[in-house]
XYZ file of C-alpha atoms in Angstrom:
321
model
C -7.250 22.684 25.419
C -5.173 20.297 23.356
C -4.163 16.831 24.488
C -2.126 14.220 22.656
C -0.839 10.704 23.118
C 1.745 8.717 21.199
C 1.882 4.930 21.353
C 4.164 2.239 19.992
C 2.829 -1.122 18.797
C 4.104 -4.422 17.477
C 2.068 -7.143 15.762
C 3.440 -10.602 14.822
C 3.375 -11.368 11.115
C 2.519 -14.634 9.441
C 5.564 -16.733 8.696
C 6.874 -16.305 5.189
C 6.377 -12.549 4.715
C 9.469 -11.407 2.810
C 10.237 -7.796 1.831
C 13.278 -6.976 -0.259
C 14.856 -10.340 0.603
C 14.345 -9.853 4.360
C 11.830 -11.783 6.446
C 9.422 -9.575 8.346
C 8.613 -11.282 11.656
C 6.742 -8.360 13.211
C 5.125 -5.161 11.978
C 6.096 -2.245 14.158
C 4.652 1.225 14.202
C 3.320 4.208 16.101
C -0.130 5.647 16.712
C -0.914 9.249 17.542
C -4.116 10.580 19.118
C -4.858 14.301 18.971
C -7.785 15.752 20.919
C -9.275 19.236 21.119
C -12.711 20.686 21.805
C -14.358 17.344 22.464
C -13.109 15.822 19.192
C -10.261 13.407 18.545
C -8.245 12.161 15.599
C -5.989 9.137 15.197
C -3.117 8.557 12.826
C -0.711 5.699 12.122
C 3.004 6.122 11.509
C 4.573 2.866 10.360
C 7.621 3.154 8.081
C 7.950 0.051 5.913
C 11.343 -1.684 6.302
C 13.241 -1.803 3.035
C 10.978 0.809 1.412
C 10.700 3.852 3.708
C 13.683 6.177 3.823
C 13.186 6.786 7.543
C 13.576 4.243 10.338
C 10.948 3.800 13.038
C 13.227 5.502 15.575
C 13.707 8.495 13.269
C 9.961 8.676 12.708
C 9.378 8.492 16.451
C 11.742 11.399 17.146
C 10.056 13.581 14.516
C 6.590 12.621 15.738
C 7.279 13.336 19.414
C 8.822 16.721 18.607
C 5.836 17.794 16.488
C 3.205 16.480 18.909
C 4.845 18.196 21.883
C 4.847 21.524 20.034
C 1.242 21.066 18.875
C 0.035 20.168 22.360
C 1.633 23.343 23.671
C -0.289 25.445 21.134
C 2.168 25.544 18.254
C 1.169 25.501 14.573
C 4.254 23.806 13.148
C 4.377 22.560 9.565
C 4.229 18.799 9.250
C 7.630 17.059 9.472
C 9.433 16.303 6.232
C 9.266 12.587 7.043
C 6.722 10.776 4.828
C 5.244 8.310 7.312
C 5.012 10.969 10.034
C 3.484 13.556 7.712
C 0.882 11.050 6.555
C -0.085 9.822 10.015
C -0.297 13.322 11.466
C -2.304 14.627 8.516
C -4.819 11.797 9.013
C -5.089 12.565 12.718
C -5.619 16.263 11.972
C -8.176 15.458 9.261
C -10.151 13.287 11.675
C -9.904 15.980 14.342
C -11.193 18.601 11.910
C -13.829 16.311 10.390
C -12.370 16.656 6.878
C -11.649 12.949 6.293
C -14.916 11.440 5.016
C -16.263 8.438 6.921
C -17.355 6.554 3.788
C -14.847 3.787 3.052
C -14.082 1.497 0.120
C -13.388 -1.860 1.729
C -13.041 -3.611 -1.594
C -9.539 -4.962 -1.987
C -7.721 -6.815 -4.715
C -7.003 -10.077 -2.842
C -3.422 -11.230 -2.613
C -3.089 -14.601 -4.319
C -0.561 -17.286 -3.469
C -0.927 -18.946 -6.858
C -3.611 -21.570 -6.177
C -6.720 -20.767 -8.295
C -9.004 -22.661 -5.893
C -8.252 -20.119 -3.149
C -9.467 -17.299 -5.358
C -12.866 -18.604 -6.406
C -14.731 -17.889 -3.159
C -13.114 -14.476 -2.762
C -13.875 -13.432 -6.322
C -17.418 -14.798 -6.223
C -18.170 -12.418 -3.347
C -16.449 -9.447 -4.978
C -18.875 -6.939 -6.517
C -18.051 -5.615 -9.958
C -14.635 -6.111 -11.496
C -12.809 -9.315 -10.505
C -9.326 -8.220 -9.543
C -6.537 -10.054 -7.707
C -2.896 -9.277 -7.006
C 0.237 -11.401 -7.093
C 3.716 -10.542 -5.879
C 6.195 -11.664 -8.534
C 9.961 -11.546 -8.510
C 10.325 -13.558 -5.294
C 10.909 -16.814 -7.172
C 12.127 -17.727 -10.632
C 10.655 -15.563 -13.397
C 9.630 -18.678 -15.344
C 7.635 -19.942 -12.358
C 5.920 -16.560 -12.007
C 4.948 -16.615 -15.670
C 3.498 -20.111 -15.398
C 1.446 -19.207 -12.287
C 0.047 -16.061 -13.906
C -0.839 -17.950 -17.064
C -2.541 -20.693 -15.021
C -4.690 -18.212 -13.084
C -5.754 -16.280 -16.168
C -6.715 -19.494 -17.934
C -8.608 -20.869 -14.929
C -10.684 -17.741 -14.150
C -12.038 -16.272 -17.356
C -13.117 -12.848 -16.040
C -10.102 -12.272 -13.818
C -7.831 -9.260 -14.159
C -4.482 -9.504 -12.408
C -2.351 -6.837 -10.818
C 1.288 -7.873 -10.506
C 4.075 -6.296 -8.469
C 7.729 -7.037 -9.176
C 9.345 -4.287 -7.052
C 12.052 -3.865 -9.710
C 13.262 -7.412 -9.112
C 13.995 -8.408 -12.717
C 16.711 -7.799 -15.225
C 15.393 -7.305 -18.777
C 16.277 -10.936 -19.513
C 14.315 -12.271 -16.536
C 11.357 -10.022 -17.383
C 11.301 -11.524 -20.881
C 11.483 -15.024 -19.387
C 8.362 -14.188 -17.378
C 6.497 -12.868 -20.412
C 7.421 -15.901 -22.504
C 5.259 -18.119 -20.295
C 2.166 -15.877 -20.426
C 0.183 -16.515 -23.603
C -0.136 -13.359 -25.756
C -3.940 -13.627 -25.802
C -4.013 -13.550 -21.975
C -1.671 -10.596 -21.510
C -4.397 -7.916 -21.912
C -5.971 -9.243 -18.707
C -2.887 -8.247 -16.766
C -4.246 -4.921 -15.521
C -0.712 -3.788 -14.809
C 2.702 -5.002 -13.652
C 4.338 -2.646 -11.167
C 7.944 -1.733 -11.951
C 9.186 -4.980 -13.554
C 12.786 -3.803 -14.022
C 15.358 -1.819 -12.108
C 15.177 1.201 -14.430
C 12.232 3.044 -15.964
C 13.775 2.713 -19.409
C 13.980 -1.094 -19.143
C 10.419 -1.285 -17.807
C 9.097 0.844 -20.679
C 10.976 -1.326 -23.169
C 9.410 -4.430 -21.587
C 5.925 -2.938 -22.003
C 6.575 -2.092 -25.661
C 8.017 -5.504 -26.498
C 5.472 -7.677 -24.653
C 2.235 -5.697 -24.713
C 1.988 -6.126 -20.907
C 0.904 -2.886 -19.242
C 3.130 -1.578 -16.459
C 2.571 0.825 -13.561
C 4.820 3.202 -11.679
C 5.268 2.785 -7.935
C 8.800 3.382 -6.604
C 9.412 5.861 -9.430
C 6.870 8.290 -7.945
C 9.212 8.907 -5.041
C 12.273 9.677 -7.148
C 13.398 13.254 -7.890
C 12.118 14.597 -11.185
C 9.290 12.106 -11.678
C 6.583 13.461 -13.987
C 3.049 12.192 -14.418
C 3.025 11.400 -18.126
C 0.846 8.755 -19.754
C 3.133 6.834 -22.107
C 2.450 3.828 -24.336
C 2.187 0.794 -22.079
C 1.863 2.723 -18.815
C -1.297 4.458 -17.617
C -1.402 3.566 -13.900
C 0.368 4.938 -10.836
C 0.298 3.127 -7.499
C 0.282 5.543 -4.567
C 1.337 4.302 -1.127
C 0.494 7.176 1.234
C 2.759 5.968 4.066
C 5.680 6.286 1.641
C 4.366 9.458 -0.013
C 3.722 11.958 2.768
C 0.841 14.134 3.869
C -2.752 13.783 2.730
C -2.277 16.994 0.771
C 0.663 15.493 -1.128
C -1.387 12.350 -1.807
C -4.208 14.528 -3.183
C -1.761 16.439 -5.368
C -0.328 13.234 -6.839
C -3.770 11.811 -7.566
C -4.834 15.080 -9.219
C -1.654 15.160 -11.322
C -2.151 11.558 -12.427
C -5.775 12.125 -13.343
C -4.917 15.319 -15.229
C -2.467 13.257 -17.300
C -5.175 10.688 -18.047
C -3.658 8.102 -15.722
C -5.381 5.908 -13.133
C -4.276 6.273 -9.516
C -4.508 3.233 -7.219
C -4.292 3.677 -3.438
C -2.176 0.867 -2.005
C -1.091 -0.216 1.462
C 2.349 -0.425 3.013
C 1.224 -3.221 5.371
C -0.418 -0.879 7.864
C -2.443 -2.084 10.848
C -6.221 -2.352 10.582
C -6.486 1.231 11.852
C -4.258 2.547 9.092
C -5.905 0.340 6.474
C -9.360 1.601 7.429
C -8.150 5.161 6.884
C -6.703 4.202 3.500
C -10.100 2.717 2.599
C -11.703 6.074 3.432
C -9.103 7.929 1.361
C -9.695 5.572 -1.578
C -13.485 6.088 -1.451
C -12.916 9.848 -1.293
C -10.187 10.396 -3.887
C -10.270 7.325 -6.216
C -13.891 6.121 -5.976
C -13.922 4.276 -9.304
C -10.801 2.200 -8.633
C -10.406 -0.893 -6.461
C -7.659 -0.078 -3.935
C -4.812 -2.443 -3.085
C -5.443 -2.964 0.628
C -5.477 -6.739 1.110
C -2.520 -6.954 3.491
C -4.249 -7.476 6.842
C -4.139 -11.237 6.278
C -0.344 -11.021 6.633
C -0.774 -10.040 10.290
C -1.921 -11.995 13.335
C -4.085 -9.266 14.920
C -6.077 -6.099 14.261
C -5.498 -2.830 16.102
C -8.185 -0.572 17.667
C -10.419 -0.423 14.569
C -11.690 -3.610 12.914
C -11.628 -4.331 9.199
C -15.052 -5.596 8.058
C -15.151 -9.377 7.807
C -11.765 -10.008 9.413
C -11.665 -12.836 11.956
C -8.342 -11.737 13.447
C -8.397 -10.782 17.148
C -8.868 -7.059 17.774
C -6.275 -5.560 20.122
C -7.241 -2.538 22.201
C -5.223 0.160 23.887
C -3.872 -2.312 26.422
C -1.659 -3.688 23.621
C -0.074 -0.274 23.047
C 3.083 1.068 24.699
C 2.548 4.710 25.761
C 5.393 7.025 24.772
C 3.743 10.401 25.456
């Protein structure tokens, strides 16, 4: 016999979280629980405002329709809604026992720009010292100065930067001007500096700063091709789709000689813990980009190791099915 529940949740965010020029006061999403034969599987469906094509209401409609059919014995294909397909595929994988339990809880810590805040985090980080900075929220010159300061202050640091296509070619060059050429190789990659792929590739050629594809993966006709200056793809499963599609993208990237990095879309601790398992399974040699729990004010159902945030249980969830 099959049983299923769908829940809605909302977690307050720390003040100051801005996505695509909009302040995110709460993180809202859905959880699904599928049960059969004494086993259960959970999945998270949380479209990211400003990035996901679907709204939470649209995701909810697709989720409820699929879950109702599944509970009644149907074998429907997963919905063509990325966040729903991903969450359901995780729930099914847990139910079937095909999602490995081993997790990679390493995370490139998000840095606010103060080197002192990084020292303790990096000292405890095994292996490669990696941190991430969101750029493009302030003036490009300021971003360049902060990056240069961090690279000078921490000699073995490698930085991942994410611009979310915020810069014109002129602003991207203003950023690069303030990063010393000898420090630029320690920028592991800069995600999508410019609004077009052509401008981003030109930036990489002209500055020697490596770039990575993120938003471009979700555009029609994207091909996994290692080009000069770009050898990394950042895969956000909530924005990508089912686990199978995530596996296909990682395989295509690796076949092209590119590095795939699993990255969060500000999921709850439950979703993040599943991403950590996916990263350990599919990209075991690469530090994932999962350090977004600190943006929230609570954890949900499953704790993230070392987090001091309160852990909310099922009483914090709103039952929908």
